[in-house]
Every structure is written in C-alpha cells, then in structure tokens.
Short mmCIF file of C-alpha atoms in Angstrom, two decimals:
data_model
loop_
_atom_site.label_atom_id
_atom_site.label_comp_id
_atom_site.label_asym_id
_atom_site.label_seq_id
_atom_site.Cartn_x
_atom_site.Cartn_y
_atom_site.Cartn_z
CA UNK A 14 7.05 27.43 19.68
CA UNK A 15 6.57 25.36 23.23
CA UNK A 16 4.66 22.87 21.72
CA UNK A 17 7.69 22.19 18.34
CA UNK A 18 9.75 22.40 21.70
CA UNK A 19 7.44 19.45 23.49
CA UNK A 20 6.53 17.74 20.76
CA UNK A 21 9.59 18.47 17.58
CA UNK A 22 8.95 17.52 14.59
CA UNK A 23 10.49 13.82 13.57
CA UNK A 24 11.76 11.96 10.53
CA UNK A 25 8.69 9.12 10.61
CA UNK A 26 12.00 7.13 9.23
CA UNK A 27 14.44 7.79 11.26
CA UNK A 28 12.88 9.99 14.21
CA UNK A 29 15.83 12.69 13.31
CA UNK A 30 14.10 15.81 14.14
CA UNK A 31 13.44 17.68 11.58
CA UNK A 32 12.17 21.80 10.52
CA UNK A 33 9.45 20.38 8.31
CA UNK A 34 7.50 18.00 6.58
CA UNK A 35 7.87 14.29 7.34
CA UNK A 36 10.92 12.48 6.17
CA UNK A 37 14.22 14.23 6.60
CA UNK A 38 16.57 14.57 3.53
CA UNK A 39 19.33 12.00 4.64
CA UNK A 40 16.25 9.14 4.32
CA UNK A 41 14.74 10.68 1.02
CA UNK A 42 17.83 9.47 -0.08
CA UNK A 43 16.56 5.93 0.35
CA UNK A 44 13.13 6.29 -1.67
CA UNK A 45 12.27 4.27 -4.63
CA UNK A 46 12.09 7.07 -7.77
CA UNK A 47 10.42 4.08 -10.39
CA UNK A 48 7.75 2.13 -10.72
CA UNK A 49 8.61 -1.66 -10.37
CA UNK A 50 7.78 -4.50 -12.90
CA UNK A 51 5.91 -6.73 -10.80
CA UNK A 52 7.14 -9.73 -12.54
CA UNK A 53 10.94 -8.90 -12.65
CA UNK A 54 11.05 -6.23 -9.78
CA UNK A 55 12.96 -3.76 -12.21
CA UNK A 56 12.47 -0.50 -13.02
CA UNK A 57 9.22 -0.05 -15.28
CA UNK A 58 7.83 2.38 -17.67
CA UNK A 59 4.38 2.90 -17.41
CA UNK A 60 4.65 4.43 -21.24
CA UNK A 61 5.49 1.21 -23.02
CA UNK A 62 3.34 -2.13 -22.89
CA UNK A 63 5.88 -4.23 -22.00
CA UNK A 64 8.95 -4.32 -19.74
CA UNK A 65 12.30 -3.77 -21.47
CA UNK A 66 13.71 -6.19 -18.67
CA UNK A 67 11.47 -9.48 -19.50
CA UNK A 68 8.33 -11.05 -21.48
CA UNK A 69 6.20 -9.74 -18.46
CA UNK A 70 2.99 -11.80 -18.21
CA UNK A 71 1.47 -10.36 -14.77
CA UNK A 72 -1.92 -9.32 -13.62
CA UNK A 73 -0.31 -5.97 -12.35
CA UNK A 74 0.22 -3.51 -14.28
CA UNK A 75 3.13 -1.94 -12.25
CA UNK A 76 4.21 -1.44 -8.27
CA UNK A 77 4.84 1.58 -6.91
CA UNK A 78 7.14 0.95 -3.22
CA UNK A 79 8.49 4.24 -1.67
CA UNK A 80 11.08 1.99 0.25
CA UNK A 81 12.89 -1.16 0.07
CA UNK A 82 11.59 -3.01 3.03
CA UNK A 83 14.94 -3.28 5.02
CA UNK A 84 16.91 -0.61 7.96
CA UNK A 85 15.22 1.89 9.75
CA UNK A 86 12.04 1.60 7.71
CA UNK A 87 11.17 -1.96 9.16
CA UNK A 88 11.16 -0.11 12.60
CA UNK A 89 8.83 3.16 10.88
CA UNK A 90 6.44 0.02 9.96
CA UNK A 91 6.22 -2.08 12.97
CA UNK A 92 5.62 1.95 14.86
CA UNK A 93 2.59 2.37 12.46
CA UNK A 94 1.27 -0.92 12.49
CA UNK A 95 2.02 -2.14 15.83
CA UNK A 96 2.22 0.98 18.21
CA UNK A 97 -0.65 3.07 16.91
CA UNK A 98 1.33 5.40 15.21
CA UNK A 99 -1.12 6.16 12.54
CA UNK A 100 0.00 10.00 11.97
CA UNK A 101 2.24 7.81 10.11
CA UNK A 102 -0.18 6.82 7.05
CA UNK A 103 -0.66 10.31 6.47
CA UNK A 104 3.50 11.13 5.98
CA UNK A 105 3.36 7.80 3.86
CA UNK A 106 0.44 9.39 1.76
CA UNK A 107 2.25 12.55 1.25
CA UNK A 108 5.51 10.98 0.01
CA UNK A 109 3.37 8.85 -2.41
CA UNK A 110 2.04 12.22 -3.89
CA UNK A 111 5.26 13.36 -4.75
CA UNK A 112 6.42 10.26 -5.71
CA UNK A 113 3.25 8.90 -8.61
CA UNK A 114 2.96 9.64 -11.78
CA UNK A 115 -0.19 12.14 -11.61
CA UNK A 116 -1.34 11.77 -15.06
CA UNK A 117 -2.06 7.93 -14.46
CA UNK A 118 -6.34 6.88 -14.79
CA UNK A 119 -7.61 5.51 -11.39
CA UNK A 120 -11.06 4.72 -10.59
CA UNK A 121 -10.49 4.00 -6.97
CA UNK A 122 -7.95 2.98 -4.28
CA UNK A 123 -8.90 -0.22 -2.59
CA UNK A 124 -7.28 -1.68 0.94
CA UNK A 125 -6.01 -4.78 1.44
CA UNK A 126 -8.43 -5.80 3.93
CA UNK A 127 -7.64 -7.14 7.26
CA UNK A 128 -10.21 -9.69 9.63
CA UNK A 129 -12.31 -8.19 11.92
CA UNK A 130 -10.33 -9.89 14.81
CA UNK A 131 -7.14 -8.55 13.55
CA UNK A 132 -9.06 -5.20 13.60
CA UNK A 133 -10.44 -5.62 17.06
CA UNK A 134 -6.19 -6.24 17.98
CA UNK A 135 -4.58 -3.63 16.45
CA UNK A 136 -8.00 -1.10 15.95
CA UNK A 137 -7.52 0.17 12.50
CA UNK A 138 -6.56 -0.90 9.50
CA UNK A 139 -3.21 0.66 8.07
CA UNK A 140 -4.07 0.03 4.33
CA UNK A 141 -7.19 1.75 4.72
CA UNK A 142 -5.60 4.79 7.01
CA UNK A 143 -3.17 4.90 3.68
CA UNK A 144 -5.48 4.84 1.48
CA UNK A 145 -7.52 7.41 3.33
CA UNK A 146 -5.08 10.25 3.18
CA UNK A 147 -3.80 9.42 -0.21
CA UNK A 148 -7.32 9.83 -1.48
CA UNK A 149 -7.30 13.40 0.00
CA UNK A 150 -4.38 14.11 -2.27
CA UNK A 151 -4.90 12.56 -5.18
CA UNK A 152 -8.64 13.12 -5.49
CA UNK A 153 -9.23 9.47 -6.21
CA UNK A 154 -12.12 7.74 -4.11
CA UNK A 155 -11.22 4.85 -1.61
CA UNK A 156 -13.54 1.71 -2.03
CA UNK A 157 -13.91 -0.66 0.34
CA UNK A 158 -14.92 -3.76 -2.23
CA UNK A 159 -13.11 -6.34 -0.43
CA UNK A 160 -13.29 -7.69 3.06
CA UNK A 161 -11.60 -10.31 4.65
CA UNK A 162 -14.15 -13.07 5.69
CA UNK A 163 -11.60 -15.43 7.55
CA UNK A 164 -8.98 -15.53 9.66
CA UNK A 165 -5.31 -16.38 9.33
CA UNK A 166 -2.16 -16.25 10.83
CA UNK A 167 -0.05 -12.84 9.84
CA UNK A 168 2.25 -13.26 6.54
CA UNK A 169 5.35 -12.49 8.38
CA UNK A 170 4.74 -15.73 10.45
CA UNK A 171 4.13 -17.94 7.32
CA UNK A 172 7.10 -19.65 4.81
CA UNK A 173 7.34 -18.37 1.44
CA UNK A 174 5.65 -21.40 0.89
CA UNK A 175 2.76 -20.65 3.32
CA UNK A 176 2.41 -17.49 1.90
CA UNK A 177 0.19 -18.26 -1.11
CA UNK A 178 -2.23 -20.30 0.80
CA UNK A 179 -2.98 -18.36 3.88
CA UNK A 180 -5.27 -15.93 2.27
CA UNK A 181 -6.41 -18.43 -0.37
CA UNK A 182 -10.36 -17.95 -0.16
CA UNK A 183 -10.10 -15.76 2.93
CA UNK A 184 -10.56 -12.21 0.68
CA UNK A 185 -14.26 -11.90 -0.72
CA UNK A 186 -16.33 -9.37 -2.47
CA UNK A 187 -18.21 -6.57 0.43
CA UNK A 188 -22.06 -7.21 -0.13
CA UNK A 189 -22.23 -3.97 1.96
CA UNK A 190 -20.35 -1.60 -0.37
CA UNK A 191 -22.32 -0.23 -3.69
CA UNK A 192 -20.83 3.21 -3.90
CA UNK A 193 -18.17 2.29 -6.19
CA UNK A 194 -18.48 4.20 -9.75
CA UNK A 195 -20.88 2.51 -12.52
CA UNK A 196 -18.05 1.74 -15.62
CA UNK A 197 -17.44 -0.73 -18.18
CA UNK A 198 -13.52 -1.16 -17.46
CA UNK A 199 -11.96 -0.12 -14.43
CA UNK A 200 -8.38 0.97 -13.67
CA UNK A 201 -7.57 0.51 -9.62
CA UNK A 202 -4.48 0.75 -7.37
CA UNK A 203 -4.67 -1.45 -4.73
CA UNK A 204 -3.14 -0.40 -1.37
CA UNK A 205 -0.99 -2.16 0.78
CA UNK A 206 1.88 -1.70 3.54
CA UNK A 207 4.29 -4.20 2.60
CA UNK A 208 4.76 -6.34 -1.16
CA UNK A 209 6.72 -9.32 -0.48
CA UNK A 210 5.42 -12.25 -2.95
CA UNK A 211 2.69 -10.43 -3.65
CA UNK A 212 0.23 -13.04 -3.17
CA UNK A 213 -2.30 -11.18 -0.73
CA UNK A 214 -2.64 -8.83 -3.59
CA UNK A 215 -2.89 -11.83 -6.02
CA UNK A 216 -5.83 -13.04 -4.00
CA UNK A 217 -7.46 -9.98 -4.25
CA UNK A 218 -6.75 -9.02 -7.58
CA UNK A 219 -8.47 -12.77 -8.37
CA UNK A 220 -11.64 -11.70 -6.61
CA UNK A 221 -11.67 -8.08 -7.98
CA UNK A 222 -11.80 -9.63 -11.56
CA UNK A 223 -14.47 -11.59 -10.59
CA UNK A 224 -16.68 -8.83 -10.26
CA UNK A 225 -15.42 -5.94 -12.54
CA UNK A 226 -13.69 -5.87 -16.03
CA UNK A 227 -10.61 -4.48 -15.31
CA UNK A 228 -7.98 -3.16 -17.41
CA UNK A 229 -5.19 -2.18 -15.43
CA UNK A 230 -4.53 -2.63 -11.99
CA UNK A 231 -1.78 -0.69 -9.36
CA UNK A 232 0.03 -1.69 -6.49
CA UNK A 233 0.91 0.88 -4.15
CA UNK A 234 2.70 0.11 -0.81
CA UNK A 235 5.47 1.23 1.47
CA UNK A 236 7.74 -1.28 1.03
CA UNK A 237 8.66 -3.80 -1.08
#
C-alpha cells in the first residue's frame, strides 16, 4: 500500500494514474484495432490475399501499430527511448498481446537492430526490449539475425528523401547467431518502435530474404 502510494501506478500514455495494468481506458481509446495494409495504410484482413483497398504489391504481409504516432504517445516514446524508461517495452508487449491475431504462424520475432555506438548512447536497444517481453507472451522465439554494421544519423533527423538511403547497406546478416529454427519457409514479424516509410524495415526485409525463403513477413511496432 506505501509503495502504490510512493510509486502509483501510471498510464505509460498519459501518466494518469491508474488501479491497474498499463494504459488507462481514456488512451485505449486511441489504439489501432486492425492490421494495416502496408502499401495503402488501410485496414487489412489477414484472411484474404489481397487488400480490398488496392492491387497491393508489398513485401509485407501486413503492419500491426498499436498507435498512430502523434499526441501524448510521441512523449510515451521519446520516455522509453530516450529516458530509460524501459518498464515501458514490457506495457507495449502486453497491449500487443491483446491486440494480435493469436492464431497467426510465426517462426521468430526479429529487432530492428541499432549500431553498437547508438547502443553504447542510449544502452539498450528498444526493439529488442519489445521484442523480449512480447516473446514471453506469445511464446514465439526472438532472433537476433540482423545487426547493424554501420553507423548513421537517426531517421527522425533525415528528409523523407534521406530516409531510404541512410540504412542502405548498413543492416547485415549476424555471423554470430545460429540458433534460429532449421525450416524450408519462414514466416517472421519484424519488430520495431516507430513505421514511418518503412524503409529501415525494407532494408532488412532485403537482407532477411537473402538468407531465408520466406513466405510471409510482419511488422509490428508502436506507432505508425
């Protein structure tokens, strides 16, 4: 009772305190129910092959956001990323399990990676913290296939423009991972904080399928 009175429990949206869990009701309002079409950004079904919106021709199957990346939620992200907040990744995680479709096939979660300097600023890596504790819920392995070889300035600094070529050969296959499971096609959700043009996860989608034969491929993030 001292400590809730210390230490209440907070909205990781909002910081509204709250009785329980992690995200009060007033900013469950704001999550996204549907997957996204990742070439039209409208609501997908994951039944049919095609979206009813477009002729969708897209490496990714479909994204799954929790948020629209705008309002208090920008803050919740800069606290996680920025701050250290990374009790954080574990609320995200939990809203994600009530929020996928639990019947869907995947073979592993993998990060976005981030460099090792970026690392050494911030000392963790919020995909992989995601990841992590989604993993725990889901019971779906996290594999660490990709790392990021080379430095580059963060996407929120770069243009639109900029965007596609600042990771361009920075992502690259981990020589030091080999515990990923032995199949002929693969289905994986990669992980991510934020989906904006989507081409960090284009990069690393392009080096994934250089390695495995993959069939259907994820996006999961906060925001979008």
């Amino acid at each position: 009772m001292i400590k809730r009175l210390i230490f209440p429990n907070m909205c990781v949206v909002c910081k509204r305190i709250i009785e329980d869990g992690y995200v009060c009701t007033r900013c469950q309002l704001n999550l996204i129910d549907e997957y996204t079409c990742p070439n039209c950004e409208k609501p997908y079904n994951l039944d049919l092959e095609e979206c009813t919106h477009c002729s969708r021709i897209s490496d990714i199957t479909a994204i799954k956001a929790l948020f629209e990346y705008e309002g208090l939620i920008r803050n919740s992200i800069f606290r996680w990323k920025y701050q250290g907040f990374r009790k954080y990744a574990r609320a995200y995680a939990t809203e994600f399990y009530y929020q996928l479709d639990h019947d869907l096939q995947i073979d592993a979660l993998i990060p976005v990676p981030i460099s090792k300097q970026r690392f050494r600023e911030r000392g963790f890596n919020q995909a992989t913290d995601l990841a992590t504790h989604l993993s725990s819920l889901i019971n779906v392995p996290v594999a660490d296939v990709l790392v990021k070889h080379k430095h580059t300035k963060r996407q929120s600094e770069c243009t639109k423009k900029e965007r596609a070529k600042n990771n361009a050969q920075a992502i690259s296959i981990n020589k030091e991972y080999v515990d990923i499971i032995k199949k002929d096609v693969y289905n994986f959700a990669i992980v991510d904080d934020i989906y904006t043009t989507g081409s960090t996860v284009k990069e690393c989608i392009k080096i994934l399928k250089g390695h495995y034969n993959i069939e259907k491929i994820y996006v999961f993030v906060i925001c979008k």
